[in-house]
Amino acid sequence: MLCSPTRSTRSSTIRRFSITRAAAALAALLVAAAPALPARAALDIDPAVMYKTMKAVYDKGAASGWHLADKLDYFSTVLDAGRAYELRRRDDPQNAALKGITVDLASQLQYDPLISNDAAEWYVRLSATAYANDPQRGAAAQAIIAKLDAEDADPGRLARDADTDAAALAQQFPNDVQALLGQVDADLRAYNLTQDTAWRTLALQRAAQATFPIASVPQDLGRELFPIVDSARNAGAGYSDAERAAARVVASHRASAHGLPVIGRVLSHNVYLVITAPADEYFGRTKLSPIGVRNEITRIGKYLDAGWGGRMTQDTLYVIDSLEDWQHQYPRDYELPRLYKRVYDTLAREDTEAAKEAGKEVRRMLIVAYPNSTEARSFLSS
């Protein structure tokens, strides 16, 4: 039975990976951190506010029986709290404890950057590294690091892992609506990343199954799934016979759906921190402000118009460095996907090996960290 998050429990007593203990430990940490911090930044917020958000998510999960979406929501609040301490109060002892809880939950919930909506890969890796030699968490932490290393080196591996992790969650949470939706979402993201149509076929076939909660498809997933369905069943180019057949079934199920039974709930993003970077904050080695980043991209574009080509690659790499710093501190700033896409388009105009490699990394960042953005979906449509 899950206990209330208001019940204090030392994080050092956590010995097993469980939502119950992670919840209680995080609550104790946040209560202890009650003195307010200046609310001047997205992650530099009053811990009491952070605790209130965490408690509300915990209470919601406890009331509904801890469906997958509840646990994923709760994990998001842990990641937000952890990033806050790492970036603003690194020497606080709670920082290390939050990293431990992150390792616990990442292991339980099959953390995969491609199927996560938290843009937190760097923090999960940092947490795992901090506990790599821990007697209790070491094995789990090392497994996380090895997995992330392999996925960084091979987009195909990242796609396969996303499908495997989504399938594992579907096994952990049988008939859970979020788990079933997550499998189709994972396969579409894998297709977006690799352009391998096998993933698109698998997504359509899973969506065509009678158990798929077609009436509960959220807007973000629907914007990718249903245009593919329509194109495949209406003789769009490049689709296999298997895809066309599956698309017809999906369309039929969608037309006849009148609210299928739902076991669980669809993931809500309402609890996420969505605060933009202030105009007077500076990022990266070249200390660019948000306005400075935009102006620098424009300046580089003018030099490219004048024929400077590869001579502007280093300047573009400095912009990427600033964007990475910005993304770590304000991971859900709505402007980041647009700026990453502008940088990607800028790199495409610079005929150097460094620009090509950087372009691949920027594309990966968009698709993995911001899969629901218009900019990430533009790769799929192209």
mmCIF file of C-alpha atoms in Angstrom:
data_model
loop_
_atom_site.group_PDB
_atom_site.id
_atom_site.type_symbol
_atom_site.label_atom_id
_atom_site.label_comp_id
_atom_site.label_asym_id
_atom_site.label_seq_id
_atom_site.Cartn_x
_atom_site.Cartn_y
_atom_site.Cartn_z
ATOM 1 C CA MET A 1 0.000 0.000 0.000
ATOM 2 C CA LEU A 2 1.402 3.422 -0.945
ATOM 3 C CA CYS A 3 1.932 5.794 1.944
ATOM 4 C CA SER A 4 1.227 9.510 1.927
ATOM 5 C CA PRO A 5 4.094 11.708 0.646
ATOM 6 C CA THR A 6 3.800 13.785 3.799
ATOM 7 C CA ARG A 7 5.276 10.950 5.842
ATOM 8 C CA SER A 8 9.021 11.607 6.318
ATOM 9 C CA THR A 9 11.444 8.839 5.410
ATOM 10 C CA ARG A 10 15.201 9.196 5.048
ATOM 11 C CA SER A 11 16.398 8.571 1.524
ATOM 12 C CA SER A 12 19.256 6.472 2.874
ATOM 13 C CA THR A 13 16.748 3.790 3.861
ATOM 14 C CA ILE A 14 15.733 3.195 0.268
ATOM 15 C CA ARG A 15 16.922 -0.259 -0.629
ATOM 16 C CA ARG A 16 14.461 -1.392 -3.262
ATOM 17 C CA PHE A 17 13.148 0.235 -6.405
ATOM 18 C CA SER A 18 9.560 1.159 -5.517
ATOM 19 C CA ILE A 19 7.266 4.074 -6.211
ATOM 20 C CA THR A 20 6.190 4.047 -2.570
ATOM 21 C CA ARG A 21 9.641 4.640 -1.130
ATOM 22 C CA ALA A 22 10.670 7.033 -3.866
ATOM 23 C CA ALA A 23 7.557 9.110 -3.167
ATOM 24 C CA ALA A 24 8.099 9.225 0.575
ATOM 25 C CA ALA A 25 11.796 10.022 0.243
ATOM 26 C CA LEU A 26 11.230 12.824 -2.239
ATOM 27 C CA ALA A 27 8.517 14.317 -0.047
ATOM 28 C CA ALA A 28 10.872 14.348 2.944
ATOM 29 C CA LEU A 29 13.565 16.044 0.865
ATOM 30 C CA LEU A 30 11.233 18.761 -0.335
ATOM 31 C CA VAL A 31 9.771 19.408 3.103
ATOM 32 C CA ALA A 32 13.314 19.786 4.446
ATOM 33 C CA ALA A 33 14.036 22.268 1.680
ATOM 34 C CA ALA A 34 11.144 24.534 2.651
ATOM 35 C CA PRO A 35 13.108 27.859 2.705
ATOM 36 C CA ALA A 36 12.211 29.684 -0.471
ATOM 37 C CA LEU A 37 14.559 30.352 -3.341
ATOM 38 C CA PRO A 38 14.215 33.393 -5.588
ATOM 39 C CA ALA A 39 11.643 32.537 -8.268
ATOM 40 C CA ARG A 40 13.629 34.104 -11.097
ATOM 41 C CA ALA A 41 14.193 31.038 -13.261
ATOM 42 C CA ALA A 42 12.314 28.022 -14.537
ATOM 43 C CA LEU A 43 14.190 25.639 -12.276
ATOM 44 C CA ASP A 44 15.048 28.115 -9.528
ATOM 45 C CA ILE A 45 11.641 28.045 -7.853
ATOM 46 C CA ASP A 46 10.366 27.933 -4.326
ATOM 47 C CA PRO A 47 10.755 24.334 -3.083
ATOM 48 C CA ALA A 48 7.386 24.699 -1.369
ATOM 49 C CA VAL A 49 5.795 25.181 -4.785
ATOM 50 C CA MET A 50 7.729 22.199 -6.113
ATOM 51 C CA TYR A 51 6.537 20.129 -3.162
ATOM 52 C CA LYS A 52 2.943 21.216 -3.727
ATOM 53 C CA THR A 53 3.112 20.075 -7.345
ATOM 54 C CA MET A 54 4.745 16.797 -6.377
ATOM 55 C CA LYS A 55 2.208 16.139 -3.625
ATOM 56 C CA ALA A 56 -0.707 16.850 -5.953
ATOM 57 C CA VAL A 57 0.659 14.381 -8.502
ATOM 58 C CA TYR A 58 1.311 11.801 -5.797
ATOM 59 C CA ASP A 59 -2.191 12.185 -4.365
ATOM 60 C CA LYS A 60 -3.707 11.870 -7.820
ATOM 61 C CA GLY A 61 -1.791 8.671 -8.479
ATOM 62 C CA ALA A 62 -2.675 7.211 -5.089
ATOM 63 C CA ALA A 63 -6.347 8.003 -5.623
ATOM 64 C CA SER A 64 -6.486 6.402 -9.067
ATOM 65 C CA GLY A 65 -4.444 3.309 -8.244
ATOM 66 C CA TRP A 66 -1.091 4.249 -9.793
ATOM 67 C CA HIS A 67 -1.691 3.697 -13.479
ATOM 68 C CA LEU A 68 1.296 4.116 -15.754
ATOM 69 C CA ALA A 69 0.446 7.730 -16.579
ATOM 70 C CA ASP A 70 0.393 8.578 -12.862
ATOM 71 C CA LYS A 71 3.844 7.107 -12.359
ATOM 72 C CA LEU A 72 5.225 8.914 -15.395
ATOM 73 C CA ASP A 73 3.768 12.188 -14.164
ATOM 74 C CA TYR A 74 5.348 11.584 -10.777
ATOM 75 C CA PHE A 75 8.714 10.793 -12.354
ATOM 76 C CA SER A 76 8.517 14.125 -14.173
ATOM 77 C CA THR A 77 8.270 15.999 -10.881
ATOM 78 C CA VAL A 78 11.310 14.103 -9.585
ATOM 79 C CA LEU A 79 13.287 15.091 -12.677
ATOM 80 C CA ASP A 80 12.249 18.726 -12.331
ATOM 81 C CA ALA A 81 13.261 18.773 -8.673
ATOM 82 C CA GLY A 82 16.556 17.042 -9.407
ATOM 83 C CA ARG A 83 17.485 19.457 -12.179
ATOM 84 C CA ALA A 84 16.650 22.368 -9.896
ATOM 85 C CA TYR A 85 19.047 21.199 -7.212
ATOM 86 C CA GLU A 86 21.785 20.245 -9.674
ATOM 87 C CA LEU A 87 21.743 23.591 -11.445
ATOM 88 C CA ARG A 88 20.977 25.916 -8.538
ATOM 89 C CA ARG A 89 21.970 24.190 -5.294
ATOM 90 C CA ARG A 90 24.539 21.623 -6.338
ATOM 91 C CA ASP A 91 26.192 21.336 -2.925
ATOM 92 C CA ASP A 92 22.952 20.745 -1.078
ATOM 93 C CA PRO A 93 22.899 17.182 0.326
ATOM 94 C CA GLN A 94 19.417 16.730 -1.101
ATOM 95 C CA ASN A 95 20.954 16.905 -4.574
ATOM 96 C CA ALA A 96 22.641 13.524 -4.216
ATOM 97 C CA ALA A 97 19.512 11.934 -2.772
ATOM 98 C CA LEU A 98 17.382 13.144 -5.670
ATOM 99 C CA LYS A 99 19.829 11.566 -8.107
ATOM 100 C CA GLY A 100 19.398 8.269 -6.293
ATOM 101 C CA ILE A 101 15.631 8.471 -6.572
ATOM 102 C CA THR A 102 16.028 9.268 -10.270
ATOM 103 C CA VAL A 103 18.021 6.056 -10.759
ATOM 104 C CA ASP A 104 15.333 4.083 -8.924
ATOM 105 C CA LEU A 105 12.476 5.437 -11.025
ATOM 106 C CA ALA A 106 14.397 5.333 -14.303
ATOM 107 C CA SER A 107 14.980 1.625 -13.699
ATOM 108 C CA GLN A 108 11.378 0.911 -12.729
ATOM 109 C CA LEU A 109 9.846 2.829 -15.617
ATOM 110 C CA GLN A 110 12.156 1.650 -18.410
ATOM 111 C CA TYR A 111 13.537 5.145 -18.970
ATOM 112 C CA ASP A 112 14.234 5.757 -22.631
ATOM 113 C CA PRO A 113 14.997 9.236 -24.015
ATOM 114 C CA LEU A 114 13.053 8.566 -27.209
ATOM 115 C CA ILE A 115 9.789 7.735 -25.429
ATOM 116 C CA SER A 116 10.191 10.284 -22.629
ATOM 117 C CA ASN A 117 8.647 13.757 -22.773
ATOM 118 C CA ASP A 118 10.950 15.245 -20.151
ATOM 119 C CA ALA A 119 14.016 16.303 -22.196
ATOM 120 C CA ALA A 120 16.067 14.974 -19.277
ATOM 121 C CA GLU A 121 18.564 12.554 -20.829
ATOM 122 C CA TRP A 122 21.535 14.528 -19.544
ATOM 123 C CA TYR A 123 20.182 14.516 -15.988
ATOM 124 C CA VAL A 124 19.341 10.810 -15.981
ATOM 125 C CA ARG A 125 22.875 10.070 -17.184
ATOM 126 C CA LEU A 126 24.332 12.378 -14.538
ATOM 127 C CA SER A 127 22.317 10.657 -11.822
ATOM 128 C CA ALA A 128 23.365 7.199 -12.977
ATOM 129 C CA THR A 129 27.015 8.251 -13.090
ATOM 130 C CA ALA A 130 26.795 9.539 -9.519
ATOM 131 C CA TYR A 131 25.557 6.118 -8.330
ATOM 132 C CA ALA A 132 27.583 3.873 -10.633
ATOM 133 C CA ASN A 133 29.629 2.494 -7.715
ATOM 134 C CA ASP A 134 26.893 2.502 -5.105
ATOM 135 C CA PRO A 135 26.419 -0.875 -3.349
ATOM 136 C CA GLN A 136 22.636 -0.818 -3.734
ATOM 137 C CA ARG A 137 22.055 1.159 -6.930
ATOM 138 C CA GLY A 138 25.297 0.488 -8.764
ATOM 139 C CA ALA A 139 24.068 -2.302 -11.048
ATOM 140 C CA ALA A 140 20.979 -0.364 -12.106
ATOM 141 C CA ALA A 141 22.999 2.826 -12.624
ATOM 142 C CA GLN A 142 25.598 1.043 -14.756
ATOM 143 C CA ALA A 143 22.873 -0.533 -16.879
ATOM 144 C CA ILE A 144 21.367 2.912 -17.521
ATOM 145 C CA ILE A 145 24.736 4.334 -18.549
ATOM 146 C CA ALA A 146 25.521 1.421 -20.875
ATOM 147 C CA LYS A 147 22.126 1.725 -22.514
ATOM 148 C CA LEU A 148 22.418 5.479 -23.058
ATOM 149 C CA ASP A 149 25.952 5.100 -24.430
ATOM 150 C CA ALA A 150 24.810 2.498 -26.954
ATOM 151 C CA GLU A 151 21.841 4.619 -28.010
ATOM 152 C CA ASP A 152 23.991 7.714 -28.448
ATOM 153 C CA ALA A 153 26.294 5.790 -30.771
ATOM 154 C CA ASP A 154 23.565 4.189 -32.893
ATOM 155 C CA PRO A 155 20.164 5.711 -33.786
ATOM 156 C CA GLY A 156 19.006 2.250 -34.866
ATOM 157 C CA ARG A 157 19.729 0.944 -31.380
ATOM 158 C CA LEU A 158 17.814 3.875 -29.891
ATOM 159 C CA ALA A 159 14.808 3.022 -32.078
ATOM 160 C CA ARG A 160 14.920 -0.672 -31.134
ATOM 161 C CA ASP A 161 15.272 0.129 -27.449
ATOM 162 C CA ALA A 162 12.300 2.504 -27.586
ATOM 163 C CA ASP A 163 10.109 -0.270 -28.967
ATOM 164 C CA THR A 164 11.453 -2.776 -26.433
ATOM 165 C CA ASP A 165 10.980 -0.401 -23.502
ATOM 166 C CA ALA A 166 7.453 0.503 -24.557
ATOM 167 C CA ALA A 167 6.620 -3.194 -24.889
ATOM 168 C CA ALA A 168 8.030 -3.849 -21.420
ATOM 169 C CA LEU A 169 5.786 -1.161 -19.951
ATOM 170 C CA ALA A 170 2.805 -2.702 -21.739
ATOM 171 C CA GLN A 171 3.638 -6.005 -20.033
ATOM 172 C CA GLN A 172 4.027 -4.320 -16.639
ATOM 173 C CA PHE A 173 0.685 -2.544 -17.038
ATOM 174 C CA PRO A 174 -1.636 -4.902 -18.951
ATOM 175 C CA ASN A 175 -4.455 -3.134 -20.833
ATOM 176 C CA ASP A 176 -3.337 0.234 -19.460
ATOM 177 C CA VAL A 177 -4.359 2.932 -21.946
ATOM 178 C CA GLN A 178 -1.094 4.868 -21.625
ATOM 179 C CA ALA A 179 0.961 1.710 -22.160
ATOM 180 C CA LEU A 180 -0.976 0.774 -25.300
ATOM 181 C CA LEU A 181 -0.746 4.279 -26.707
ATOM 182 C CA GLY A 182 2.935 4.354 -25.776
ATOM 183 C CA GLN A 183 3.796 1.433 -28.028
ATOM 184 C CA VAL A 184 2.375 3.124 -31.127
ATOM 185 C CA ASP A 185 3.969 6.421 -30.118
ATOM 186 C CA ALA A 186 7.358 4.717 -29.655
ATOM 187 C CA ASP A 187 7.209 3.132 -33.111
ATOM 188 C CA LEU A 188 6.283 6.421 -34.784
ATOM 189 C CA ARG A 189 9.153 8.132 -33.001
ATOM 190 C CA ALA A 190 11.471 5.332 -34.107
ATOM 191 C CA TYR A 191 10.315 5.872 -37.686
ATOM 192 C CA ASN A 192 10.815 9.621 -37.358
ATOM 193 C CA LEU A 193 14.359 9.049 -36.105
ATOM 194 C CA THR A 194 15.479 6.384 -38.586
ATOM 195 C CA GLN A 195 13.096 6.777 -41.557
ATOM 196 C CA ASP A 196 12.882 2.971 -41.539
ATOM 197 C CA THR A 197 9.361 2.156 -42.756
ATOM 198 C CA ALA A 198 9.339 -1.066 -40.741
ATOM 199 C CA TRP A 199 8.601 1.061 -37.669
ATOM 200 C CA ARG A 200 5.759 2.851 -39.453
ATOM 201 C CA THR A 201 4.287 -0.500 -40.438
ATOM 202 C CA LEU A 202 4.500 -1.751 -36.866
ATOM 203 C CA ALA A 203 2.836 1.412 -35.563
ATOM 204 C CA LEU A 204 -0.091 0.999 -37.966
ATOM 205 C CA GLN A 205 -0.461 -2.697 -37.163
ATOM 206 C CA ARG A 206 -0.515 -2.028 -33.429
ATOM 207 C CA ALA A 207 -3.023 0.789 -33.881
ATOM 208 C CA ALA A 208 -5.227 -1.609 -35.868
ATOM 209 C CA GLN A 209 -5.517 -4.097 -33.010
ATOM 210 C CA ALA A 210 -8.922 -4.392 -31.361
ATOM 211 C CA THR A 211 -7.415 -3.640 -27.943
ATOM 212 C CA PHE A 212 -5.865 -0.334 -29.062
ATOM 213 C CA PRO A 213 -7.721 2.585 -27.358
ATOM 214 C CA ILE A 214 -8.433 4.484 -30.563
ATOM 215 C CA ALA A 215 -10.950 6.758 -28.833
ATOM 216 C CA SER A 216 -8.289 7.895 -26.355
ATOM 217 C CA VAL A 217 -5.526 8.901 -28.777
ATOM 218 C CA PRO A 218 -4.207 12.252 -27.496
ATOM 219 C CA GLN A 219 -3.795 15.225 -29.786
ATOM 220 C CA ASP A 220 0.000 15.004 -30.054
ATOM 221 C CA LEU A 221 -0.076 11.373 -31.139
ATOM 222 C CA GLY A 222 -3.078 11.910 -33.383
ATOM 223 C CA ARG A 223 -1.296 14.624 -35.330
ATOM 224 C CA GLU A 224 1.250 12.035 -36.448
ATOM 225 C CA LEU A 225 -0.805 8.858 -36.591
ATOM 226 C CA PHE A 226 -3.961 9.917 -38.398
ATOM 227 C CA PRO A 227 -2.352 11.713 -41.367
ATOM 228 C CA ILE A 228 -0.334 8.536 -41.980
ATOM 229 C CA VAL A 229 -3.517 6.477 -41.749
ATOM 230 C CA ASP A 230 -5.302 8.722 -44.235
ATOM 231 C CA SER A 231 -2.392 8.754 -46.657
ATOM 232 C CA ALA A 232 -1.925 4.980 -46.553
ATOM 233 C CA ARG A 233 -5.584 4.100 -47.102
ATOM 234 C CA ASN A 234 -6.008 6.702 -49.847
ATOM 235 C CA ALA A 235 -3.276 5.298 -52.097
ATOM 236 C CA GLY A 236 -0.492 7.576 -50.888
ATOM 237 C CA ALA A 237 2.914 6.840 -52.383
ATOM 238 C CA GLY A 238 5.422 4.626 -50.606
ATOM 239 C CA TYR A 239 3.106 2.518 -48.444
ATOM 240 C CA SER A 240 3.149 -1.273 -48.448
ATOM 241 C CA ASP A 241 0.074 -3.459 -48.826
ATOM 242 C CA ALA A 242 0.364 -4.358 -45.137
ATOM 243 C CA GLU A 243 0.313 -0.694 -44.184
ATOM 244 C CA ARG A 244 -2.691 0.037 -46.389
ATOM 245 C CA ALA A 245 -4.624 -2.873 -44.888
ATOM 246 C CA ALA A 246 -3.805 -1.813 -41.327
ATOM 247 C CA ALA A 247 -4.683 1.813 -42.091
ATOM 248 C CA ARG A 248 -8.143 0.803 -43.332
ATOM 249 C CA VAL A 249 -8.770 -1.051 -40.065
ATOM 250 C CA VAL A 250 -7.590 1.921 -37.997
ATOM 251 C CA ALA A 251 -9.865 4.270 -39.938
ATOM 252 C CA SER A 252 -12.814 1.913 -39.456
ATOM 253 C CA HIS A 253 -12.191 1.608 -35.711
ATOM 254 C CA ARG A 254 -11.851 5.370 -35.407
ATOM 255 C CA ALA A 255 -15.113 5.991 -37.241
ATOM 256 C CA SER A 256 -17.055 3.565 -35.053
ATOM 257 C CA ALA A 257 -15.442 4.438 -31.705
ATOM 258 C CA HIS A 258 -17.892 5.826 -29.164
ATOM 259 C CA GLY A 259 -15.690 5.848 -26.088
ATOM 260 C CA LEU A 260 -14.001 2.502 -25.615
ATOM 261 C CA PRO A 261 -13.484 1.184 -22.073
ATOM 262 C CA VAL A 262 -10.337 2.697 -20.607
ATOM 263 C CA ILE A 263 -8.165 1.011 -18.011
ATOM 264 C CA GLY A 264 -5.906 3.773 -16.748
ATOM 265 C CA ARG A 265 -5.673 7.258 -18.137
ATOM 266 C CA VAL A 266 -3.824 9.253 -20.760
ATOM 267 C CA LEU A 267 -0.671 11.064 -19.655
ATOM 268 C CA SER A 268 -1.248 14.682 -18.701
ATOM 269 C CA HIS A 269 1.423 17.303 -19.289
ATOM 270 C CA ASN A 270 -0.256 19.893 -17.108
ATOM 271 C CA VAL A 271 2.126 19.355 -14.204
ATOM 272 C CA TYR A 272 5.250 20.068 -16.207
ATOM 273 C CA LEU A 273 7.247 23.212 -15.639
ATOM 274 C CA VAL A 274 6.817 25.385 -18.718
ATOM 275 C CA ILE A 275 8.676 28.610 -18.039
ATOM 276 C CA THR A 276 10.775 30.447 -20.588
ATOM 277 C CA ALA A 277 14.296 31.726 -20.106
ATOM 278 C CA PRO A 278 14.555 35.377 -19.040
ATOM 279 C CA ALA A 279 15.948 37.763 -21.628
ATOM 280 C CA ASP A 280 18.823 38.789 -19.352
ATOM 281 C CA GLU A 281 20.233 35.294 -18.760
ATOM 282 C CA TYR A 282 23.320 34.164 -20.684
ATOM 283 C CA PHE A 283 24.236 30.699 -21.909
ATOM 284 C CA GLY A 284 27.246 28.753 -23.105
ATOM 285 C CA ARG A 285 30.900 29.677 -23.494
ATOM 286 C CA THR A 286 30.084 32.748 -25.558
ATOM 287 C CA LYS A 287 27.437 33.913 -23.055
ATOM 288 C CA LEU A 288 24.586 34.468 -25.477
ATOM 289 C CA SER A 289 21.221 35.632 -24.194
ATOM 290 C CA PRO A 290 18.016 34.351 -25.834
ATOM 291 C CA ILE A 291 17.990 37.484 -27.971
ATOM 292 C CA GLY A 292 21.691 36.998 -28.645
ATOM 293 C CA VAL A 293 21.092 33.437 -29.881
ATOM 294 C CA ARG A 294 18.453 34.606 -32.323
ATOM 295 C CA ASN A 295 20.599 37.495 -33.523
ATOM 296 C CA GLU A 296 23.642 35.272 -33.952
ATOM 297 C CA ILE A 297 21.722 32.798 -36.112
ATOM 298 C CA THR A 298 20.542 35.719 -38.249
ATOM 299 C CA ARG A 299 24.082 37.115 -38.516
ATOM 300 C CA ILE A 300 25.505 33.744 -39.568
ATOM 301 C CA GLY A 301 22.775 33.450 -42.195
ATOM 302 C CA LYS A 302 23.796 36.779 -43.714
ATOM 303 C CA TYR A 303 27.401 35.651 -43.994
ATOM 304 C CA LEU A 304 26.239 32.417 -45.620
ATOM 305 C CA ASP A 305 24.232 34.496 -48.096
ATOM 306 C CA ALA A 306 27.484 36.259 -48.943
ATOM 307 C CA GLY A 307 29.204 32.944 -49.683
ATOM 308 C CA TRP A 308 31.178 32.318 -46.499
ATOM 309 C CA GLY A 309 29.994 28.691 -46.290
ATOM 310 C CA GLY A 310 32.118 26.516 -44.025
ATOM 311 C CA ARG A 311 33.915 29.498 -42.525
ATOM 312 C CA MET A 312 30.836 30.022 -40.346
ATOM 313 C CA THR A 313 30.749 26.508 -38.882
ATOM 314 C CA GLN A 314 32.646 27.361 -35.692
ATOM 315 C CA ASP A 315 30.335 30.279 -34.990
ATOM 316 C CA THR A 316 27.350 27.971 -35.475
ATOM 317 C CA LEU A 317 28.857 25.433 -33.069
ATOM 318 C CA TYR A 318 29.112 28.172 -30.447
ATOM 319 C CA VAL A 319 25.395 28.828 -30.899
ATOM 320 C CA ILE A 320 24.713 25.116 -30.361
ATOM 321 C CA ASP A 321 26.773 25.258 -27.166
ATOM 322 C CA SER A 322 24.569 28.093 -25.909
ATOM 323 C CA LEU A 323 21.416 26.202 -26.862
ATOM 324 C CA GLU A 324 22.598 23.129 -24.937
ATOM 325 C CA ASP A 325 23.187 25.223 -21.807
ATOM 326 C CA TRP A 326 19.784 26.853 -22.283
ATOM 327 C CA GLN A 327 18.123 23.451 -22.759
ATOM 328 C CA HIS A 328 19.641 22.087 -19.537
ATOM 329 C CA GLN A 329 18.253 24.976 -17.510
ATOM 330 C CA TYR A 330 14.932 25.539 -19.269
ATOM 331 C CA PRO A 331 14.166 22.175 -20.892
ATOM 332 C CA ARG A 332 10.568 22.965 -21.798
ATOM 333 C CA ASP A 333 11.044 26.477 -23.135
ATOM 334 C CA TYR A 334 8.719 26.552 -26.140
ATOM 335 C CA GLU A 335 11.284 28.524 -28.172
ATOM 336 C CA LEU A 336 13.998 25.843 -28.100
ATOM 337 C CA PRO A 337 12.608 23.563 -30.848
ATOM 338 C CA ARG A 338 12.309 26.520 -33.206
ATOM 339 C CA LEU A 339 15.859 27.638 -32.547
ATOM 340 C CA TYR A 340 17.275 24.118 -32.874
ATOM 341 C CA LYS A 341 15.532 23.815 -36.249
ATOM 342 C CA ARG A 342 16.967 27.162 -37.389
ATOM 343 C CA VAL A 343 20.432 25.971 -36.406
ATOM 344 C CA TYR A 344 19.862 22.677 -38.236
ATOM 345 C CA ASP A 345 18.914 24.567 -41.392
ATOM 346 C CA THR A 346 21.953 26.815 -40.959
ATOM 347 C CA LEU A 347 24.307 23.834 -40.655
ATOM 348 C CA ALA A 348 22.854 22.362 -43.834
ATOM 349 C CA ARG A 349 24.271 25.370 -45.695
ATOM 350 C CA GLU A 350 27.815 24.825 -44.395
ATOM 351 C CA ASP A 351 29.692 22.234 -46.403
ATOM 352 C CA THR A 352 32.037 20.907 -43.721
ATOM 353 C CA GLU A 353 32.299 17.576 -41.926
ATOM 354 C CA ALA A 354 31.887 19.329 -38.592
ATOM 355 C CA ALA A 355 28.638 20.890 -39.791
ATOM 356 C CA LYS A 356 27.329 17.538 -41.025
ATOM 357 C CA GLU A 357 28.078 15.823 -37.717
ATOM 358 C CA ALA A 358 26.601 18.687 -35.732
ATOM 359 C CA GLY A 359 23.507 18.586 -37.916
ATOM 360 C CA LYS A 360 22.974 14.924 -37.053
ATOM 361 C CA GLU A 361 23.199 15.720 -33.338
ATOM 362 C CA VAL A 362 20.798 18.664 -33.603
ATOM 363 C CA ARG A 363 18.321 16.515 -35.529
ATOM 364 C CA ARG A 364 18.578 13.843 -32.844
ATOM 365 C CA MET A 365 18.003 16.435 -30.120
ATOM 366 C CA LEU A 366 14.838 17.671 -31.816
ATOM 367 C CA ILE A 367 13.371 14.238 -32.456
ATOM 368 C CA VAL A 368 14.329 12.721 -29.102
ATOM 369 C CA ALA A 369 13.799 15.646 -26.721
ATOM 370 C CA TYR A 370 10.966 17.436 -28.534
ATOM 371 C CA PRO A 371 9.158 14.732 -30.525
ATOM 372 C CA ASN A 372 5.795 16.486 -30.383
ATOM 373 C CA SER A 373 7.082 19.776 -31.737
ATOM 374 C CA THR A 374 6.217 21.002 -35.216
ATOM 375 C CA GLU A 375 9.933 21.117 -35.945
ATOM 376 C CA ALA A 376 10.487 17.466 -35.089
ATOM 377 C CA ARG A 377 7.444 16.409 -37.091
ATOM 378 C CA SER A 378 8.799 18.313 -40.087
ATOM 379 C CA PHE A 379 11.463 15.615 -40.471
ATOM 380 C CA LEU A 380 8.729 13.000 -40.741
ATOM 381 C CA SER A 381 6.741 14.942 -43.300
ATOM 382 C CA SER A 382 9.833 15.534 -45.432
#
